[in-house]
Coordinates of N, CA and C in Angstrom, one line a residue:
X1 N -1.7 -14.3 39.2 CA -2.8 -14.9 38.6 C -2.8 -14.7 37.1
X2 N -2.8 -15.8 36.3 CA -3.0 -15.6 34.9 C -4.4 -15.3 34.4
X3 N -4.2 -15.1 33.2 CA -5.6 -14.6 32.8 C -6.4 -15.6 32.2
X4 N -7.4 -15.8 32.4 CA -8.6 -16.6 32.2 C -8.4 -17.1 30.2
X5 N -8.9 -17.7 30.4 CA -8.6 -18.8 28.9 C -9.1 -18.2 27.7
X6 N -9.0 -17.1 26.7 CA -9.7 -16.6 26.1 C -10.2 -14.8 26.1
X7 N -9.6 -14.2 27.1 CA -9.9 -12.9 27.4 C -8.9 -12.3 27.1
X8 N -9.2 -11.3 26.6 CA -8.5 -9.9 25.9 C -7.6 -9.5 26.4
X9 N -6.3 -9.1 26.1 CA -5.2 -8.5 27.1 C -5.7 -6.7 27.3
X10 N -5.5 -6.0 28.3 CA -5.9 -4.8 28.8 C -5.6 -3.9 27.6
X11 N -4.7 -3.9 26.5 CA -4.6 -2.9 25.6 C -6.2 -2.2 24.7
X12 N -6.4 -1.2 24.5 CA -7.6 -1.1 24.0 C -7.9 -1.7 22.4
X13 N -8.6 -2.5 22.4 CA -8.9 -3.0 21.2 C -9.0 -2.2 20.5
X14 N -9.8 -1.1 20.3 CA -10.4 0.0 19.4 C -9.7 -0.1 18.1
X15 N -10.3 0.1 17.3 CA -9.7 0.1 15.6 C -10.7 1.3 15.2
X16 N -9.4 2.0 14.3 CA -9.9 3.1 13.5 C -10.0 3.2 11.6
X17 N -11.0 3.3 11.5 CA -10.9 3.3 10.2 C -11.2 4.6 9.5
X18 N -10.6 5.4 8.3 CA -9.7 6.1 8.1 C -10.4 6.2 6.5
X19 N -11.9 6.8 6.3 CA -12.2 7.0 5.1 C -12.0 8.2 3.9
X20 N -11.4 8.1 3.1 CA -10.7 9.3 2.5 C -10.9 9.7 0.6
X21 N -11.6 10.4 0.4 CA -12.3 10.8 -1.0 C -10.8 11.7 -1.4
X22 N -10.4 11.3 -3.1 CA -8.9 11.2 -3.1 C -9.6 13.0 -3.2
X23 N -8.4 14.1 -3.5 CA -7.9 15.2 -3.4 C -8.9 15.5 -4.9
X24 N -9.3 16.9 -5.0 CA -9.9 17.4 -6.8 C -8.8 17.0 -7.7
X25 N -9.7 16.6 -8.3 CA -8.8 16.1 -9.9 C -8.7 17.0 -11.0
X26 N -8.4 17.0 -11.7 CA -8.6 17.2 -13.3 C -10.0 17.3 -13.6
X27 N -10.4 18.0 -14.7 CA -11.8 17.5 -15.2 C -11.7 16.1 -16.6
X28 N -13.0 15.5 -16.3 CA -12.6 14.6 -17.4 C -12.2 15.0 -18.8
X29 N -11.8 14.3 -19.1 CA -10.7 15.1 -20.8 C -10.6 13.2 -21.3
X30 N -9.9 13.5 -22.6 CA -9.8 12.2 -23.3 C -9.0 11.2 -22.5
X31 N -8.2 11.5 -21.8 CA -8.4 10.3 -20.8 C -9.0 9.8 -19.8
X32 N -8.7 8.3 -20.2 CA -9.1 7.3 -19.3 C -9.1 8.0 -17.9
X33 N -10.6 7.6 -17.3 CA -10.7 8.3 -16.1 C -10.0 7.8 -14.8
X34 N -9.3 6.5 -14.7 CA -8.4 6.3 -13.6 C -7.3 6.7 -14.0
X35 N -7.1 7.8 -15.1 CA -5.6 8.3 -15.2 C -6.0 10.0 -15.3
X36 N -6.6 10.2 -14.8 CA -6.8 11.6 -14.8 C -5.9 12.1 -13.3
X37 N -5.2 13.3 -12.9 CA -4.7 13.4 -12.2 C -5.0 14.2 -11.6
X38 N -4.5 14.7 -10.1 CA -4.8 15.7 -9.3 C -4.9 17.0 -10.0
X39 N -6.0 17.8 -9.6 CA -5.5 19.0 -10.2 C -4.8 20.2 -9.0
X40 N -4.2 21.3 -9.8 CA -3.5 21.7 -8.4 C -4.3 22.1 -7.3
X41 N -5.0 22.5 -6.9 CA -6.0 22.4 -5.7 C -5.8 21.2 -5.0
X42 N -5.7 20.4 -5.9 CA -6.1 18.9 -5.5 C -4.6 18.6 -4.5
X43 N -3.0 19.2 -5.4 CA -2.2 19.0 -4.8 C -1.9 19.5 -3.4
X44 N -2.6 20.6 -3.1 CA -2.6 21.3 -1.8 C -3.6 21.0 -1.1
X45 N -4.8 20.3 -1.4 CA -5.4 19.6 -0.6 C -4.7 18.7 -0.2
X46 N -4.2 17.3 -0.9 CA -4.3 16.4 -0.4 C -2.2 16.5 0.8
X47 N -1.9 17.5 0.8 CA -0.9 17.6 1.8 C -1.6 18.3 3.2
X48 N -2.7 19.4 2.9 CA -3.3 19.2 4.0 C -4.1 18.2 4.7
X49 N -4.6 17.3 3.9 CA -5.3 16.1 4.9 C -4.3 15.4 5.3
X50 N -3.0 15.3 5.3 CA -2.0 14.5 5.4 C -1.1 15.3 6.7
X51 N -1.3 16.7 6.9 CA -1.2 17.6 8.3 C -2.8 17.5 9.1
X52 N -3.3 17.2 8.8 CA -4.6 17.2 9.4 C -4.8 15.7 10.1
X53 N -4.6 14.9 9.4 CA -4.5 13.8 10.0 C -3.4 13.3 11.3
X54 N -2.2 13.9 10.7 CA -1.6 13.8 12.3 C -1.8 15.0 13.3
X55 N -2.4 15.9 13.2 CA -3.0 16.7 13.9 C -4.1 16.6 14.9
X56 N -4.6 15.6 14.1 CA -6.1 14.9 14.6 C -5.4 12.9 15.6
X57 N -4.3 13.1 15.4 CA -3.5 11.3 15.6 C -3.8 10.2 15.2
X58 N -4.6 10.8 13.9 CA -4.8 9.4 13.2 C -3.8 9.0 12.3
X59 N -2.7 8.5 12.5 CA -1.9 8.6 11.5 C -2.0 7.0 11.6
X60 N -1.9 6.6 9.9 CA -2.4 5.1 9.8 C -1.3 4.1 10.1
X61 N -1.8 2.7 10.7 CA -0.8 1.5 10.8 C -0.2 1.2 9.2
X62 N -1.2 1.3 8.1 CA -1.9 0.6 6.8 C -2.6 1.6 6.5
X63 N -2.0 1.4 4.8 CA -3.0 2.3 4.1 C -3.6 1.6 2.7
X64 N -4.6 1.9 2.1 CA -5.1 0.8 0.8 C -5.6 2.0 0.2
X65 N -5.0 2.2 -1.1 CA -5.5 3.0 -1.9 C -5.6 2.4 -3.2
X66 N -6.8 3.2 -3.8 CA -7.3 2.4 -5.3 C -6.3 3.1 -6.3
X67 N -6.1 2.4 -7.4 CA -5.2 2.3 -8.4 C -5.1 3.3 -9.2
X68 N -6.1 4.4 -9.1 CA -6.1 5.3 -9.9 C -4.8 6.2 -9.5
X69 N -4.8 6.7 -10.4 CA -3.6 8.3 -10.7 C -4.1 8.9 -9.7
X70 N -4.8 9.7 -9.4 CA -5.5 10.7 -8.7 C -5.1 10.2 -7.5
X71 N -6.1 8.8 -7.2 CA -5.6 8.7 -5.6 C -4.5 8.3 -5.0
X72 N -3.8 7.8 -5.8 CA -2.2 7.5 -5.8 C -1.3 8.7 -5.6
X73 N -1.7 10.0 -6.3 CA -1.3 11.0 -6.0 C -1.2 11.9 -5.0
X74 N -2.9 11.5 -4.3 CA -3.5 12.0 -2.8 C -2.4 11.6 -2.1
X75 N -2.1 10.0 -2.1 CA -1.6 9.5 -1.1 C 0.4 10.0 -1.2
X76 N 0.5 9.8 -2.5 CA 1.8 10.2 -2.4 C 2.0 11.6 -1.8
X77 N 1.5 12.6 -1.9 CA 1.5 14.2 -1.2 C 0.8 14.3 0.1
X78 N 0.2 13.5 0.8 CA -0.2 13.3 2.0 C 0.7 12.5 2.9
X79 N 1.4 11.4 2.2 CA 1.9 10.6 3.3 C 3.2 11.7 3.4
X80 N 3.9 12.5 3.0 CA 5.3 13.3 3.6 C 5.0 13.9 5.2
X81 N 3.6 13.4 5.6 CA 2.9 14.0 7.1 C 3.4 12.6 7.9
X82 N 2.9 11.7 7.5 CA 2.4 10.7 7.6 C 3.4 9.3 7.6
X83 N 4.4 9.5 7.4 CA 5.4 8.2 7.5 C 5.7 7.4 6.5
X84 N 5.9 5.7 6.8 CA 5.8 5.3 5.9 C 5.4 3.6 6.0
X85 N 3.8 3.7 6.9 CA 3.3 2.4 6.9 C 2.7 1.4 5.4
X86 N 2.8 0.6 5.8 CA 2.9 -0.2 4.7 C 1.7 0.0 3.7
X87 N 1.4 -0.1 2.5 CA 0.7 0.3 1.7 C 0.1 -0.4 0.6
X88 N -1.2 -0.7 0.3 CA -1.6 -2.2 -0.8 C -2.4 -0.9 -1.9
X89 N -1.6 -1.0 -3.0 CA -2.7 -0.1 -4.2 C -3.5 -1.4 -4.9
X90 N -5.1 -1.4 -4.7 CA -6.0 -2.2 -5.3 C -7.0 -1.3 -6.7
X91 N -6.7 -2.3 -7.5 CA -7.9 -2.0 -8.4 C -9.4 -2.1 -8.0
X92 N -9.4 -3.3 -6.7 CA -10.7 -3.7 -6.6 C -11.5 -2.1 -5.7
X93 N -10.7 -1.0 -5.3 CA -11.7 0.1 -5.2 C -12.0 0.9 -6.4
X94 N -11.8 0.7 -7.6 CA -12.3 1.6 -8.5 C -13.5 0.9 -9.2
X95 N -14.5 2.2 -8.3 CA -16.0 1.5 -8.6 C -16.5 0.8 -8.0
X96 N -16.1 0.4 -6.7 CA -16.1 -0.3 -5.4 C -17.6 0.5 -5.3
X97 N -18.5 -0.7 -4.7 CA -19.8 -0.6 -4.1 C -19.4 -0.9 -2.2
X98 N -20.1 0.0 -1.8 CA -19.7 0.0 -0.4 C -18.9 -1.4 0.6
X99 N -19.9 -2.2 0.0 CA -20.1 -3.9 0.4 C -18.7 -4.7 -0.1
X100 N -18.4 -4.1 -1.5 CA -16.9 -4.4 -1.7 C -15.7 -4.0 -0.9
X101 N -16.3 -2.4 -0.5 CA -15.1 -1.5 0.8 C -15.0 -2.6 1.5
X102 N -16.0 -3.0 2.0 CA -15.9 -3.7 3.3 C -15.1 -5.1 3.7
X103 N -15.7 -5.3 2.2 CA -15.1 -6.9 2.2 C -13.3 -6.9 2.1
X104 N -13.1 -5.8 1.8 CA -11.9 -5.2 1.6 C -11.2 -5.0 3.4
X105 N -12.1 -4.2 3.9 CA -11.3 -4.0 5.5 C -11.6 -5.2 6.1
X106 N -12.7 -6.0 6.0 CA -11.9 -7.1 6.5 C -11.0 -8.1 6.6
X107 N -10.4 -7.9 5.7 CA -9.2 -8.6 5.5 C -8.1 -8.0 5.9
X108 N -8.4 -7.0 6.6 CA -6.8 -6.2 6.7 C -5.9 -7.1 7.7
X109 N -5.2 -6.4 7.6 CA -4.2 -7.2 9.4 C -4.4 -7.0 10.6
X110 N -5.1 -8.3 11.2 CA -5.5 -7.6 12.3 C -4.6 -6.7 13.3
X111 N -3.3 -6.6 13.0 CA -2.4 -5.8 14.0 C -2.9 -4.4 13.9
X112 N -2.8 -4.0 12.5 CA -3.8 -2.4 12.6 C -4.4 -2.3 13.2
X113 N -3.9 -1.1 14.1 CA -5.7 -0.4 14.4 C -5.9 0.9 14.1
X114 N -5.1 1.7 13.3 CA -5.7 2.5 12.1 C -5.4 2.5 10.9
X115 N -6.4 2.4 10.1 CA -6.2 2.1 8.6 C -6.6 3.0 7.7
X116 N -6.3 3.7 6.7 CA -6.4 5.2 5.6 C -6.5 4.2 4.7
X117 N -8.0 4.5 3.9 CA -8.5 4.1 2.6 C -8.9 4.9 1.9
X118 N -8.0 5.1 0.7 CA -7.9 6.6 -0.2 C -9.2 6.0 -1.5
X119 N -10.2 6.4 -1.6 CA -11.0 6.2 -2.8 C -12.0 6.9 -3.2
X120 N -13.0 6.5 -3.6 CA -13.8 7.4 -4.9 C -15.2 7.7 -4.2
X121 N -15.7 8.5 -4.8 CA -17.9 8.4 -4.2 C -18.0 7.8 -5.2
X122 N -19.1 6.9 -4.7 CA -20.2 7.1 -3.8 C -19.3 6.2 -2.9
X123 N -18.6 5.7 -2.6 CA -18.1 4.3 -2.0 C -17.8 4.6 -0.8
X124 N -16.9 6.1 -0.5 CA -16.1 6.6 0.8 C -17.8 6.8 2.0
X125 N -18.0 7.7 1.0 CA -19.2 7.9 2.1 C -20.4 6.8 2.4
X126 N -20.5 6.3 1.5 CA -21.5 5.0 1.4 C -21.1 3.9 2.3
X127 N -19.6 3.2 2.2 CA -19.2 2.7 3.4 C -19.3 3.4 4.5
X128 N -19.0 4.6 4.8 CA -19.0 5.3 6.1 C -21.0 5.1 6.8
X129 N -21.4 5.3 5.8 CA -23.3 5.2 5.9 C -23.1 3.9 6.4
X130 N -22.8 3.2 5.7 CA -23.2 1.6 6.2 C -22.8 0.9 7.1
X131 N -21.6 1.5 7.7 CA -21.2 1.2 8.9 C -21.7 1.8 10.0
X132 N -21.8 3.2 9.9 CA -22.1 3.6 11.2 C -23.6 3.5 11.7
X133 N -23.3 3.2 13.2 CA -24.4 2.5 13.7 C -23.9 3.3 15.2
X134 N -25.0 2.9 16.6 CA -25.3 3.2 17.8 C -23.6 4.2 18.2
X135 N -24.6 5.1 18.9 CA -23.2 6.1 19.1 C -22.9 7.2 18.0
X136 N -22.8 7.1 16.9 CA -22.5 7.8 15.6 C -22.9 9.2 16.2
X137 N -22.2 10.4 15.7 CA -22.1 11.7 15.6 C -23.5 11.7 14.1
X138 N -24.7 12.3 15.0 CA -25.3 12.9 13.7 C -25.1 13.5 13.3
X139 N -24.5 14.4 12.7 CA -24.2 15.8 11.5 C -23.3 14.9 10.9
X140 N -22.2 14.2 11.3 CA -21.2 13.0 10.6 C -22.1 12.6 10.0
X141 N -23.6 11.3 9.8 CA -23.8 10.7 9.3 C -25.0 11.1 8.5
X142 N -25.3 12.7 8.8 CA -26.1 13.3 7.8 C -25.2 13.8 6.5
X143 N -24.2 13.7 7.0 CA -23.0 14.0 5.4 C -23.0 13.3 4.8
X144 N -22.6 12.0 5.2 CA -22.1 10.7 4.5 C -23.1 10.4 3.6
X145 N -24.7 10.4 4.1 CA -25.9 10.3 3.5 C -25.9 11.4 1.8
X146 N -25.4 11.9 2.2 CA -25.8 13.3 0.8 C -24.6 13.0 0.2
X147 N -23.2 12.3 0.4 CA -21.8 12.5 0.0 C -20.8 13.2 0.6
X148 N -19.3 12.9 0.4 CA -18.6 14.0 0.1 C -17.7 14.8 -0.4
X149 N -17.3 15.9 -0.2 CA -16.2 16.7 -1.3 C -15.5 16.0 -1.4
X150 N -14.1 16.2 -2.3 CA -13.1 16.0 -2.6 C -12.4 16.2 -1.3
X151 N -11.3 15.7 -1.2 CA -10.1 15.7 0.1 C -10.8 15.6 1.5
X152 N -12.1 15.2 1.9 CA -12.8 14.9 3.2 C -12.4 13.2 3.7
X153 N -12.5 13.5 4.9 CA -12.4 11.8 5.1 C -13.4 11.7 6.2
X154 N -14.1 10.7 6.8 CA -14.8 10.2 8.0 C -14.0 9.4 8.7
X155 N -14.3 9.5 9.8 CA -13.1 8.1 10.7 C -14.6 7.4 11.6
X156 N -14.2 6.3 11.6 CA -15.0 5.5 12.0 C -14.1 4.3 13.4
X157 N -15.1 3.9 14.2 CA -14.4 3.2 15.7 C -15.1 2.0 15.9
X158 N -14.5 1.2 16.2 CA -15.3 0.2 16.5 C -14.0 -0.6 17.5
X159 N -14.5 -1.3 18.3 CA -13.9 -2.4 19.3 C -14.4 -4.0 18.7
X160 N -14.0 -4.0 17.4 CA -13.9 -5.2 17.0 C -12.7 -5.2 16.1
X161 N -12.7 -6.6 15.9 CA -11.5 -6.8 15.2 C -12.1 -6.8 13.5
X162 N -10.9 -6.7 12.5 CA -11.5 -6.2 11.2 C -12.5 -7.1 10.4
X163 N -12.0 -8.1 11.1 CA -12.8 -9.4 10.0 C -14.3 -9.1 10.8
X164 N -15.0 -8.8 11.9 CA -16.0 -8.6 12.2 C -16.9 -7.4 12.2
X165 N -16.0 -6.6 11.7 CA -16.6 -5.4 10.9 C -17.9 -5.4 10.0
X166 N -19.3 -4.9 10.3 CA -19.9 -5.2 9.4 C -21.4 -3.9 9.9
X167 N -22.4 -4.4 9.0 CA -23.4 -3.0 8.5 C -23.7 -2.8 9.9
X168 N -23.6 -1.5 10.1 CA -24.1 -0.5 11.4 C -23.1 -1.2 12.9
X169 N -21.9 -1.4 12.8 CA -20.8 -2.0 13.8 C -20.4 -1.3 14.2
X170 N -20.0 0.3 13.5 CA -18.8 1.2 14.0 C -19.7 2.3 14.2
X171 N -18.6 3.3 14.9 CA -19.1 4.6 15.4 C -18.5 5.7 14.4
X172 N -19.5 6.2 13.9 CA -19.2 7.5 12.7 C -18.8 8.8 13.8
X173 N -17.6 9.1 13.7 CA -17.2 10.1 14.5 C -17.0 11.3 14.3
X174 N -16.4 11.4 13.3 CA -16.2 12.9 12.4 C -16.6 12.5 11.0
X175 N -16.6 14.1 10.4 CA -16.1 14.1 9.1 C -15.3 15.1 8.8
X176 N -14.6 15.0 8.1 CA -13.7 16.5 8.1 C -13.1 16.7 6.9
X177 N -13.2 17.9 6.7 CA -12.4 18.4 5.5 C -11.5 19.9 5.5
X178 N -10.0 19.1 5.7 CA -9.7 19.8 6.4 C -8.7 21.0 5.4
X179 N -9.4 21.5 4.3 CA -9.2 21.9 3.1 C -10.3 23.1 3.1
X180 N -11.2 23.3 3.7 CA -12.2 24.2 3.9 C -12.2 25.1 3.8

């Protein structure tokens, strides 16, 4: 018997999204602040979120990180965990308002279904607030509300596809910082 005109093949749809505040930086100094770089803390953070993540199996299909130094850096010392899925560096996250994150994951490919977005506050957590909806882990989305550290990420779930991603859709599952 074939399957009915329009229904879902049995694989789990689930998509994970993969929010990530880049590693401590530098303090600001006369440079331009998208070229301020990890500071070393920051370096040994961001290789542990990048063992923590495959520890946890969220290791990403896709990853989108913003253009800055810092997070570029995250990502370059975290992915040696982490492989080497394909990868888009955007300007459009520096200074990204939650609403821009979004408009951002939806566009991803729908083949993903986990995606690591390395960026800034208020944006990481603010997206994670604005998505998470029914189901959500409260203490997760009592964090997100206040901010978070440097090198933390939230992962968020939802059984939609990316383009239908939107305010209160996904499930706020963790937060974790696994740098603690």
């Amino acid at each position: 018997m074939g399957r009915a005109s329009g229904t879902e093949p049995t694989t789990s749809p689930v998509r994970r999204l993969v929010l990530l505040r880049h590693a401590k930086a530098e303090p600001a100094s006369e440079l331009p602040d998208e070229k301020r770089p990890l500071a070393l803390r920051g370096r040994d953070q961001a290789a542990k979120v990048g063992a923590a993540l495959v520890a946890s199996g969220l290791v990403p299909d896709a990853v989108l990180v913003s253009g800055s130094l810092r997070t570029r850096q995250t990502w370059d010392l975290a992915r040696k965990h982490l492989g080497d899925p394909p990868v888009a560096f955007t300007d459009d996250l520096l200074g990204a308002m939650p609403r821009g994150v979004l408009a951002l994951v939806r566009e991803l490919d729908p083949a993903a279904r986990t995606v690591l977005v390395i960026g800034h506050e208020p944006a990481m957590a603010g997206t994670a607030e604005l998505l998470a909806g029914p189901g959500s882990e409260d203490g997760a989305v009592a964090q997100v509300r206040v901010g978070v550290p440097t090198a933390t990420y939230s992962v968020l779930e939802a059984d939609l596809a990316w383009s239908d991603w939107d305010r209160k859709t996904a499930r706020l599952t963790e937060v974790t910082r696994p740098n603690a």
